[in-house]
PDB file of C-alpha atoms in Angstrom:
ATOM      1  CA  MET A 300      28.627   3.465  47.692  1.00  0.00           C
ATOM      2  CA  SER A 301      30.711   0.155  47.505  1.00  0.00           C
ATOM      3  CA  LYS A 302      28.859  -2.470  49.597  1.00  0.00           C
ATOM      4  CA  GLY A 303      32.223  -4.294  50.745  1.00  0.00           C
ATOM      5  CA  THR A 304      35.514  -5.669  49.425  1.00  0.00           C
ATOM      6  CA  VAL A 305      36.437  -8.986  48.126  1.00  0.00           C
ATOM      7  CA  LEU A 306      39.734 -10.493  48.105  1.00  0.00           C
ATOM      8  CA  VAL A 307      40.516 -12.452  44.870  1.00  0.00           C
ATOM      9  CA  ALA A 308      43.369 -14.672  45.139  1.00  0.00           C
ATOM     10  CA  GLY A 309      45.175 -15.742  41.990  1.00  0.00           C
ATOM     11  CA  SER A 310      47.995 -18.137  40.565  1.00  0.00           C
ATOM     12  CA  ASN A 311      51.350 -17.327  39.215  1.00  0.00           C
ATOM     13  CA  ALA A 312      51.870 -20.924  37.717  1.00  0.00           C
ATOM     14  CA  ASN A 313      52.131 -21.785  33.912  1.00  0.00           C
ATOM     15  CA  ARG A 314      53.095 -25.195  34.193  1.00  0.00           C
ATOM     16  CA  ILE A 315      52.172 -28.277  35.964  1.00  0.00           C
ATOM     17  CA  GLU A 316      53.992 -31.559  36.767  1.00  0.00           C
ATOM     18  CA  ILE A 317      52.932 -34.864  34.718  1.00  0.00           C
ATOM     19  CA  ARG A 318      53.634 -38.566  35.889  1.00  0.00           C
ATOM     20  CA  GLY A 319      56.657 -39.668  34.338  1.00  0.00           C
ATOM     21  CA  GLY A 320      58.622 -36.065  34.459  1.00  0.00           C
ATOM     22  CA  GLY A 321      58.392 -33.084  33.111  1.00  0.00           C
ATOM     23  CA  THR A 322      55.331 -30.640  32.897  1.00  0.00           C
ATOM     24  CA  GLY A 323      52.488 -29.302  30.838  1.00  0.00           C
ATOM     25  CA  PRO A 324      51.003 -25.877  30.045  1.00  0.00           C
ATOM     26  CA  THR A 325      48.474 -24.538  32.549  1.00  0.00           C
ATOM     27  CA  GLY A 326      47.337 -21.000  34.020  1.00  0.00           C
ATOM     28  CA  GLN A 327      43.984 -19.696  35.273  1.00  0.00           C
ATOM     29  CA  TYR A 328      40.919 -19.989  33.168  1.00  0.00           C
ATOM     30  CA  LEU A 329      39.802 -16.830  31.711  1.00  0.00           C
ATOM     31  CA  ASN A 330      36.112 -17.448  32.283  1.00  0.00           C
ATOM     32  CA  GLU A 331      36.385 -18.448  35.807  1.00  0.00           C
ATOM     33  CA  LEU A 332      38.262 -15.488  36.969  1.00  0.00           C
ATOM     34  CA  VAL A 333      36.560 -12.605  35.187  1.00  0.00           C
ATOM     35  CA  VAL A 334      32.896 -13.789  35.066  1.00  0.00           C
ATOM     36  CA  PRO A 335      32.654 -13.750  38.686  1.00  0.00           C
ATOM     37  CA  VAL A 336      34.848 -10.487  39.378  1.00  0.00           C
ATOM     38  CA  MET A 337      32.784  -9.054  36.824  1.00  0.00           C
ATOM     39  CA  ALA A 338      29.718  -9.844  38.510  1.00  0.00           C
ATOM     40  CA  LEU A 339      30.771  -8.816  42.018  1.00  0.00           C
ATOM     41  CA  VAL A 340      31.836  -5.375  40.503  1.00  0.00           C
ATOM     42  CA  ASP A 341      28.313  -4.984  38.806  1.00  0.00           C
ATOM     43  CA  ALA A 342      26.930  -5.764  42.179  1.00  0.00           C
ATOM     44  CA  GLY A 343      28.790  -2.973  43.909  1.00  0.00           C
ATOM     45  CA  TYR A 344      31.867  -4.777  45.795  1.00  0.00           C
ATOM     46  CA  ASP A 345      35.294  -3.602  45.146  1.00  0.00           C
ATOM     47  CA  ILE A 346      37.741  -5.949  44.260  1.00  0.00           C
ATOM     48  CA  VAL A 347      41.356  -6.410  45.634  1.00  0.00           C
ATOM     49  CA  PHE A 348      43.676  -8.556  43.374  1.00  0.00           C
ATOM     50  CA  ALA A 349      46.515 -10.451  44.590  1.00  0.00           C
ATOM     51  CA  THR A 350      49.006 -13.587  44.001  1.00  0.00           C
ATOM     52  CA  PRO A 351      51.737 -15.122  45.611  1.00  0.00           C
ATOM     53  CA  ASN A 352      54.442 -13.151  43.679  1.00  0.00           C
ATOM     54  CA  GLY A 353      52.484  -9.899  42.733  1.00  0.00           C
ATOM     55  CA  SER A 354      52.274 -10.690  39.142  1.00  0.00           C
ATOM     56  CA  LYS A 355      49.334 -11.069  36.922  1.00  0.00           C
ATOM     57  CA  PRO A 356      48.261 -14.346  36.428  1.00  0.00           C
ATOM     58  CA  HIS A 357      48.836 -16.495  33.127  1.00  0.00           C
ATOM     59  CA  ILE A 358      45.818 -17.322  31.301  1.00  0.00           C
ATOM     60  CA  ASP A 359      45.500 -20.805  30.171  1.00  0.00           C
ATOM     61  CA  PRO A 360      45.318 -20.925  26.354  1.00  0.00           C
ATOM     62  CA  ALA A 361      42.544 -23.459  26.555  1.00  0.00           C
ATOM     63  CA  SER A 362      40.330 -20.890  27.926  1.00  0.00           C
ATOM     64  CA  ASP A 363      40.920 -18.100  26.030  1.00  0.00           C
ATOM     65  CA  LYS A 364      38.197 -19.048  23.418  1.00  0.00           C
ATOM     66  CA  ALA A 365      34.529 -17.779  22.873  1.00  0.00           C
ATOM     67  CA  VAL A 366      33.134 -21.528  23.661  1.00  0.00           C
ATOM     68  CA  HIS A 367      33.531 -21.000  27.466  1.00  0.00           C
ATOM     69  CA  PHE A 368      30.823 -17.802  27.493  1.00  0.00           C
ATOM     70  CA  ASP A 369      27.473 -17.000  26.509  1.00  0.00           C
ATOM     71  CA  ASP A 370      28.529 -15.726  22.950  1.00  0.00           C
ATOM     72  CA  GLU A 371      31.327 -13.996  21.204  1.00  0.00           C
ATOM     73  CA  ALA A 372      30.464 -10.534  22.635  1.00  0.00           C
ATOM     74  CA  ALA A 373      30.769 -11.965  26.004  1.00  0.00           C
ATOM     75  CA  TYR A 374      33.779 -13.251  25.276  1.00  0.00           C
ATOM     76  CA  ARG A 375      35.523 -10.251  23.946  1.00  0.00           C
ATOM     77  CA  GLN A 376      33.952  -8.003  26.607  1.00  0.00           C
ATOM     78  CA  ALA A 377      35.798 -10.677  29.400  1.00  0.00           C
ATOM     79  CA  ARG A 378      39.104 -10.682  27.484  1.00  0.00           C
ATOM     80  CA  ALA A 379      38.798  -6.563  27.294  1.00  0.00           C
ATOM     81  CA  PHE A 380      38.169  -6.567  31.080  1.00  0.00           C
ATOM     82  CA  PHE A 381      41.169  -8.856  31.771  1.00  0.00           C
ATOM     83  CA  ASP A 382      43.315  -7.019  29.608  1.00  0.00           C
ATOM     84  CA  THR A 383      42.671  -3.185  30.479  1.00  0.00           C
ATOM     85  CA  SER A 384      40.652  -3.068  33.703  1.00  0.00           C
ATOM     86  CA  PRO A 385      42.332  -1.315  36.739  1.00  0.00           C
ATOM     87  CA  VAL A 386      40.357  -3.908  39.008  1.00  0.00           C
ATOM     88  CA  LEU A 387      42.872  -7.100  37.510  1.00  0.00           C
ATOM     89  CA  ASN A 388      46.026  -4.946  36.562  1.00  0.00           C
ATOM     90  CA  LYS A 389      46.707  -3.668  39.968  1.00  0.00           C
ATOM     91  CA  VAL A 390      48.119  -6.905  41.516  1.00  0.00           C
ATOM     92  CA  SER A 391      49.379  -7.107  44.969  1.00  0.00           C
ATOM     93  CA  THR A 392      51.024 -10.025  46.793  1.00  0.00           C
ATOM     94  CA  LEU A 393      49.431 -12.196  49.137  1.00  0.00           C
ATOM     95  CA  ARG A 394      52.038 -11.093  51.731  1.00  0.00           C
ATOM     96  CA  ALA A 395      51.091  -7.480  51.430  1.00  0.00           C
ATOM     97  CA  LEU A 396      47.577  -7.874  51.803  1.00  0.00           C
ATOM     98  CA  ILE A 397      48.290  -9.638  55.241  1.00  0.00           C
ATOM     99  CA  GLU A 398      50.556  -6.967  56.535  1.00  0.00           C
ATOM    100  CA  THR A 399      48.277  -4.625  55.749  1.00  0.00           C
ATOM    101  CA  GLY A 400      45.437  -6.326  57.643  1.00  0.00           C
ATOM    102  CA  LEU A 401      42.734  -8.575  56.393  1.00  0.00           C
ATOM    103  CA  ASP A 402      39.508  -7.552  58.468  1.00  0.00           C
ATOM    104  CA  ARG A 403      38.799  -5.010  55.620  1.00  0.00           C
ATOM    105  CA  TYR A 404      37.739  -7.869  53.165  1.00  0.00           C
ATOM    106  CA  ASP A 405      34.190  -9.057  53.451  1.00  0.00           C
ATOM    107  CA  GLY A 406      34.646 -12.062  51.230  1.00  0.00           C
ATOM    108  CA  PHE A 407      37.349 -14.262  49.393  1.00  0.00           C
ATOM    109  CA  PHE A 408      37.380 -15.764  45.695  1.00  0.00           C
ATOM    110  CA  THR A 409      39.802 -18.082  43.873  1.00  0.00           C
ATOM    111  CA  PRO A 410      39.320 -19.197  40.372  1.00  0.00           C
ATOM    112  CA  GLY A 411      40.282 -22.615  38.584  1.00  0.00           C
ATOM    113  CA  GLY A 412      42.384 -23.594  35.782  1.00  0.00           C
ATOM    114  CA  GLN A 413      44.700 -26.062  36.744  1.00  0.00           C
ATOM    115  CA  ALA A 414      47.198 -23.434  38.132  1.00  0.00           C
ATOM    116  CA  PRO A 415      46.407 -23.449  42.011  1.00  0.00           C
ATOM    117  CA  VAL A 416      47.255 -27.152  42.091  1.00  0.00           C
ATOM    118  CA  VAL A 417      50.735 -25.895  41.589  1.00  0.00           C
ATOM    119  CA  ASP A 418      51.170 -22.955  43.974  1.00  0.00           C
ATOM    120  CA  LEU A 419      48.356 -21.807  45.806  1.00  0.00           C
ATOM    121  CA  MET A 420      47.369 -25.216  47.092  1.00  0.00           C
ATOM    122  CA  GLN A 421      50.889 -24.990  49.125  1.00  0.00           C
ATOM    123  CA  ASP A 422      51.021 -21.166  49.715  1.00  0.00           C
ATOM    124  CA  GLY A 423      51.901 -20.414  53.359  1.00  0.00           C
ATOM    125  CA  ASP A 424      50.470 -16.989  52.811  1.00  0.00           C
ATOM    126  CA  LEU A 425      47.108 -18.158  51.160  1.00  0.00           C
ATOM    127  CA  GLY A 426      47.103 -20.489  54.615  1.00  0.00           C
ATOM    128  CA  GLU A 427      47.086 -17.572  56.713  1.00  0.00           C
ATOM    129  CA  ILE A 428      44.661 -15.866  54.626  1.00  0.00           C
ATOM    130  CA  LEU A 429      41.994 -18.590  54.670  1.00  0.00           C
ATOM    131  CA  ARG A 430      42.479 -19.210  58.342  1.00  0.00           C
ATOM    132  CA  PHE A 431      41.432 -15.784  59.028  1.00  0.00           C
ATOM    133  CA  PHE A 432      38.436 -16.254  56.858  1.00  0.00           C
ATOM    134  CA  HIS A 433      37.316 -19.493  58.203  1.00  0.00           C
ATOM    135  CA  VAL A 434      37.756 -18.180  61.705  1.00  0.00           C
ATOM    136  CA  GLN A 435      35.408 -15.123  60.806  1.00  0.00           C
ATOM    137  CA  ALA A 436      32.911 -17.201  58.918  1.00  0.00           C
ATOM    138  CA  ARG A 437      33.509 -14.720  55.727  1.00  0.00           C
ATOM    139  CA  PRO A 438      32.117 -15.983  52.596  1.00  0.00           C
ATOM    140  CA  THR A 439      34.808 -18.017  50.898  1.00  0.00           C
ATOM    141  CA  ALA A 440      34.143 -19.065  47.332  1.00  0.00           C
ATOM    142  CA  PHE A 441      36.660 -21.241  44.923  1.00  0.00           C
ATOM    143  CA  LEU A 442      35.816 -22.389  41.237  1.00  0.00           C
ATOM    144  CA  CYS A 443      36.964 -25.432  39.283  1.00  0.00           C
ATOM    145  CA  HIS A 444      40.283 -26.474  40.447  1.00  0.00           C
ATOM    146  CA  GLY A 445      40.066 -23.774  42.605  1.00  0.00           C
ATOM    147  CA  PRO A 446      38.979 -25.884  45.835  1.00  0.00           C
ATOM    148  CA  ILE A 447      42.042 -27.700  45.863  1.00  0.00           C
ATOM    149  CA  ALA A 448      43.670 -24.086  47.089  1.00  0.00           C
ATOM    150  CA  SER A 449      41.785 -24.674  50.539  1.00  0.00           C
ATOM    151  CA  VAL A 450      44.361 -26.815  51.724  1.00  0.00           C
ATOM    152  CA  ALA A 451      46.728 -24.497  52.018  1.00  0.00           C
ATOM    153  CA  ALA A 452      45.214 -23.857  55.380  1.00  0.00           C
ATOM    154  CA  LEU A 453      46.999 -26.710  56.840  1.00  0.00           C
ATOM    155  CA  PRO A 454      50.127 -26.059  58.582  1.00  0.00           C
ATOM    156  CA  ARG A 455      52.214 -28.523  56.547  1.00  0.00           C
ATOM    157  CA  ALA A 456      50.383 -27.960  53.241  1.00  0.00           C
ATOM    158  CA  LYS A 457      53.660 -28.495  51.120  1.00  0.00           C
ATOM    159  CA  GLU A 458      54.236 -31.756  52.734  1.00  0.00           C
ATOM    160  CA  PHE A 459      50.571 -32.590  52.089  1.00  0.00           C
ATOM    161  CA  ARG A 460      51.270 -32.021  48.362  1.00  0.00           C
ATOM    162  CA  ALA A 461      54.214 -33.837  48.216  1.00  0.00           C
ATOM    163  CA  ALA A 462      52.884 -36.759  49.697  1.00  0.00           C
ATOM    164  CA  LEU A 463      49.916 -36.859  47.069  1.00  0.00           C
ATOM    165  CA  ILE A 464      52.425 -36.629  44.310  1.00  0.00           C
ATOM    166  CA  ALA A 465      54.508 -39.612  45.670  1.00  0.00           C
ATOM    167  CA  GLY A 466      51.181 -41.557  46.042  1.00  0.00           C
ATOM    168  CA  GLU A 467      51.607 -41.631  49.921  1.00  0.00           C
ATOM    169  CA  THR A 468      47.924 -41.470  50.798  1.00  0.00           C
ATOM    170  CA  VAL A 469      48.160 -42.898  54.391  1.00  0.00           C
ATOM    171  CA  ARG A 470      50.633 -40.247  55.334  1.00  0.00           C
ATOM    172  CA  ALA A 471      48.693 -37.352  53.188  1.00  0.00           C
ATOM    173  CA  ALA A 472      45.975 -38.317  55.205  1.00  0.00           C
ATOM    174  CA  ALA A 473      48.008 -37.907  58.539  1.00  0.00           C
ATOM    175  CA  LEU A 474      49.239 -34.487  57.481  1.00  0.00           C
ATOM    176  CA  GLY A 475      45.641 -33.557  56.637  1.00  0.00           C
ATOM    177  CA  ASN A 476      44.374 -33.958  60.410  1.00  0.00           C
ATOM    178  CA  GLY A 477      42.989 -30.779  61.862  1.00  0.00           C
ATOM    179  CA  TRP A 478      42.284 -29.153  58.680  1.00  0.00           C
ATOM    180  CA  GLN A 479      39.694 -26.294  59.194  1.00  0.00           C
ATOM    181  CA  TYR A 480      37.344 -27.401  56.254  1.00  0.00           C
ATOM    182  CA  ALA A 481      37.274 -31.123  57.428  1.00  0.00           C
ATOM    183  CA  GLY A 482      33.900 -32.546  56.959  1.00  0.00           C
ATOM    184  CA  TYR A 483      32.486 -29.775  54.823  1.00  0.00           C
ATOM    185  CA  LYS A 484      30.712 -30.548  52.206  1.00  0.00           C
ATOM    186  CA  MET A 485      32.278 -29.362  48.551  1.00  0.00           C
ATOM    187  CA  THR A 486      32.899 -29.923  45.010  1.00  0.00           C
ATOM    188  CA  VAL A 487      35.470 -29.707  42.659  1.00  0.00           C
ATOM    189  CA  TYR A 488      36.653 -30.336  38.852  1.00  0.00           C
ATOM    190  CA  SER A 489      36.031 -34.127  38.569  1.00  0.00           C
ATOM    191  CA  ARG A 490      38.255 -36.906  37.940  1.00  0.00           C
ATOM    192  CA  SER A 491      36.454 -37.692  34.268  1.00  0.00           C
ATOM    193  CA  GLU A 492      36.567 -34.108  33.591  1.00  0.00           C
ATOM    194  CA  GLU A 493      40.086 -33.874  33.829  1.00  0.00           C
ATOM    195  CA  LYS A 494      40.482 -36.946  31.465  1.00  0.00           C
ATOM    196  CA  PRO A 495      40.495 -34.805  28.161  1.00  0.00           C
ATOM    197  CA  ILE A 496      42.797 -32.113  29.328  1.00  0.00           C
ATOM    198  CA  GLU A 497      45.281 -35.174  30.196  1.00  0.00           C
ATOM    199  CA  GLU A 498      44.718 -36.623  26.791  1.00  0.00           C
ATOM    200  CA  GLN A 499      44.530 -33.656  24.857  1.00  0.00           C
ATOM    201  CA  ILE A 500      46.473 -31.002  26.138  1.00  0.00           C
ATOM    202  CA  LEU A 501      48.929 -32.446  28.726  1.00  0.00           C
ATOM    203  CA  HIS A 502      49.569 -35.480  26.785  1.00  0.00           C
ATOM    204  CA  GLY A 503      49.990 -37.245  30.272  1.00  0.00           C
ATOM    205  CA  LYS A 504      48.478 -37.829  33.417  1.00  0.00           C
ATOM    206  CA  LEU A 505      48.519 -35.562  36.692  1.00  0.00           C
ATOM    207  CA  TYR A 506      49.700 -36.844  39.920  1.00  0.00           C
ATOM    208  CA  PHE A 507      46.681 -36.791  41.615  1.00  0.00           C
ATOM    209  CA  ASP A 508      42.906 -35.982  40.880  1.00  0.00           C
ATOM    210  CA  MET A 509      41.105 -33.273  42.906  1.00  0.00           C
ATOM    211  CA  PRO A 510      38.244 -35.045  44.654  1.00  0.00           C
ATOM    212  CA  SER A 511      40.622 -37.645  45.681  1.00  0.00           C
ATOM    213  CA  ALA A 512      42.966 -34.945  47.316  1.00  0.00           C
ATOM    214  CA  LEU A 513      40.213 -33.231  48.865  1.00  0.00           C
ATOM    215  CA  THR A 514      38.965 -36.193  50.288  1.00  0.00           C
ATOM    216  CA  ILE A 515      41.978 -37.462  51.879  1.00  0.00           C
ATOM    217  CA  ALA A 516      42.202 -34.247  53.430  1.00  0.00           C
ATOM    218  CA  GLY A 517      38.964 -34.407  55.104  1.00  0.00           C
ATOM    219  CA  ALA A 518      36.298 -32.998  52.760  1.00  0.00           C
ATOM    220  CA  GLN A 519      33.150 -34.764  51.674  1.00  0.00           C
ATOM    221  CA  VAL A 520      33.315 -34.187  47.937  1.00  0.00           C
ATOM    222  CA  ASN A 521      29.875 -34.023  45.774  1.00  0.00           C
ATOM    223  CA  THR A 522      30.491 -33.991  42.055  1.00  0.00           C
ATOM    224  CA  GLY A 523      27.563 -33.483  39.758  1.00  0.00           C
ATOM    225  CA  PRO A 524      27.646 -34.700  35.657  1.00  0.00           C
ATOM    226  CA  ASP A 525      30.344 -33.217  33.822  1.00  0.00           C
ATOM    227  CA  PHE A 526      30.263 -29.935  32.315  1.00  0.00           C
ATOM    228  CA  ALA A 527      27.248 -29.189  34.074  1.00  0.00           C
ATOM    229  CA  PRO A 528      26.622 -26.373  36.645  1.00  0.00           C
ATOM    230  CA  HIS A 529      26.891 -27.387  39.977  1.00  0.00           C
ATOM    231  CA  VAL A 530      27.696 -25.295  43.004  1.00  0.00           C
ATOM    232  CA  VAL A 531      27.830 -26.743  46.614  1.00  0.00           C
ATOM    233  CA  GLU A 532      27.446 -24.354  49.566  1.00  0.00           C
ATOM    234  CA  ASP A 533      28.396 -25.099  53.129  1.00  0.00           C
ATOM    235  CA  ARG A 534      28.872 -22.840  56.037  1.00  0.00           C
ATOM    236  CA  GLU A 535      31.237 -19.967  54.618  1.00  0.00           C
ATOM    237  CA  MET A 536      32.434 -22.012  51.875  1.00  0.00           C
ATOM    238  CA  ILE A 537      31.070 -21.677  48.210  1.00  0.00           C
ATOM    239  CA  THR A 538      32.424 -24.159  45.557  1.00  0.00           C
ATOM    240  CA  GLY A 539      31.857 -24.639  41.932  1.00  0.00           C
ATOM    241  CA  GLN A 540      32.766 -27.762  40.172  1.00  0.00           C
ATOM    242  CA  ASN A 541      33.891 -26.643  36.436  1.00  0.00           C
ATOM    243  CA  PRO A 542      33.749 -23.683  34.053  1.00  0.00           C
ATOM    244  CA  ARG A 543      30.321 -24.036  33.546  1.00  0.00           C
ATOM    245  CA  SER A 544      29.701 -23.062  37.474  1.00  0.00           C
ATOM    246  CA  ASP A 545      30.774 -19.488  36.689  1.00  0.00           C
ATOM    247  CA  HIS A 546      27.721 -17.596  36.734  1.00  0.00           C
ATOM    248  CA  PRO A 547      26.104 -19.775  39.554  1.00  0.00           C
ATOM    249  CA  LEU A 548      28.964 -19.553  41.839  1.00  0.00           C
ATOM    250  CA  ALA A 549      29.123 -15.643  41.197  1.00  0.00           C
ATOM    251  CA  ARG A 550      25.612 -15.612  42.131  1.00  0.00           C
ATOM    252  CA  ALA A 551      25.919 -17.575  45.349  1.00  0.00           C
ATOM    253  CA  LEU A 552      28.781 -15.610  46.635  1.00  0.00           C
ATOM    254  CA  ILE A 553      27.025 -12.388  45.860  1.00  0.00           C
ATOM    255  CA  ALA A 554      23.895 -13.665  47.719  1.00  0.00           C
ATOM    256  CA  ALA A 555      26.442 -14.728  50.983  1.00  0.00           C
ATOM    257  CA  LEU A 556      27.747 -11.307  50.802  1.00  0.00           C
ATOM    258  CA  ASP A 557      24.488  -9.693  50.610  1.00  0.00           C
ATOM    259  CA  ARG A 558      23.282 -11.511  53.700  1.00  0.00           C
ATOM    260  CA  ARG A 559      26.530 -11.067  55.613  1.00  0.00           C
ATOM    261  CA  ARG A 560      25.871  -7.401  55.467  1.00  0.00           C
ATOM    262  CA  ILE A 561      22.486  -7.650  56.704  1.00  0.00           C
ATOM    263  CA  LYS A 562      23.215 -10.114  59.163  1.00  0.00           C
ATOM    264  CA  PRO A 563      27.217  -9.996  59.772  1.00  0.00           C
ATOM    265  CA  ASN A 564      27.270 -13.332  61.641  1.00  0.00           C
ATOM    266  CA  ALA A 565      25.010 -15.388  59.237  1.00  0.00           C
ATOM    267  CA  SER A 566      27.588 -17.531  58.121  1.00  0.00           C
ATOM    268  CA  HIS A 567      28.252 -19.162  61.370  1.00  0.00           C
ATOM    269  CA  THR A 568      24.969 -20.920  61.114  1.00  0.00           C
ATOM    270  CA  ALA A 569      24.486 -21.346  57.618  1.00  0.00           C
ATOM    271  CA  SER A 570      25.878 -25.371  58.018  1.00  0.00           C
ATOM    272  CA  ALA A 571      23.473 -26.959  55.790  1.00  0.00           C
ATOM    273  CA  GLU A 572      24.265 -27.984  52.569  1.00  0.00           C
ATOM    274  CA  LYS A 573      22.986 -26.072  49.278  1.00  0.00           C
ATOM    275  CA  VAL A 574      23.477 -27.439  45.945  1.00  0.00           C
ATOM    276  CA  SER A 575      22.424 -25.000  43.108  1.00  0.00           C
ATOM    277  CA  PRO A 576      22.269 -25.768  39.215  1.00  0.00           C
TER     278      PRO A 576
END
């Protein structure tokens, strides 16, 4: 018997803007999507997968490697799961899930890779979904670059992102007023972790870094050592810093979902910060 249903929101982006014009390749990170989803399925939770346009996310080639997994066998299992599992190959639109009702979902998860920086952080449908989960205090998890998608909950998320790209931090801060997650403790991919990607893959710099963007919106950002597992929990929100945080974030999300099954309103009172390795 299913223990509940988790809404997993993916990105459709495969290019990201870089300073000076042009774009670089991007996508979702394979392990950041598949490892938590497989853990949720193994724990007894059903998955409903959705993206803005209803097509399957593009996997960033930089993530399609065994180095991001425990070993070669784990990588091959994850790749096969992404390629063939019905869980990740039946994709809805975010709008369709809203129209059929959000109350059926017990939790929410968005993985990283830089792709959410392009579309999810300014997607109005995702914003509506996140506002629902916030009001209901249902477990809401984001991994790596994924936490930037939380700013979609802003009424003027598109303008907020445009202000960041333009370097208009004062305007961005004003547009961030009233953000549902203002004051929340969270983590996200750090500026120093981003640097190798900019230098070796994008060959250019992003218009803004993730910790600064979330801080401008009103978050209390806490980043740990580069490329080491780091998860922060505050109230209903669970955030993981980087690809190495895939397993710890999955464990934290499953624990939060299990607590909610026992005590449905537990997230309302879980306001203290928890940092887990």
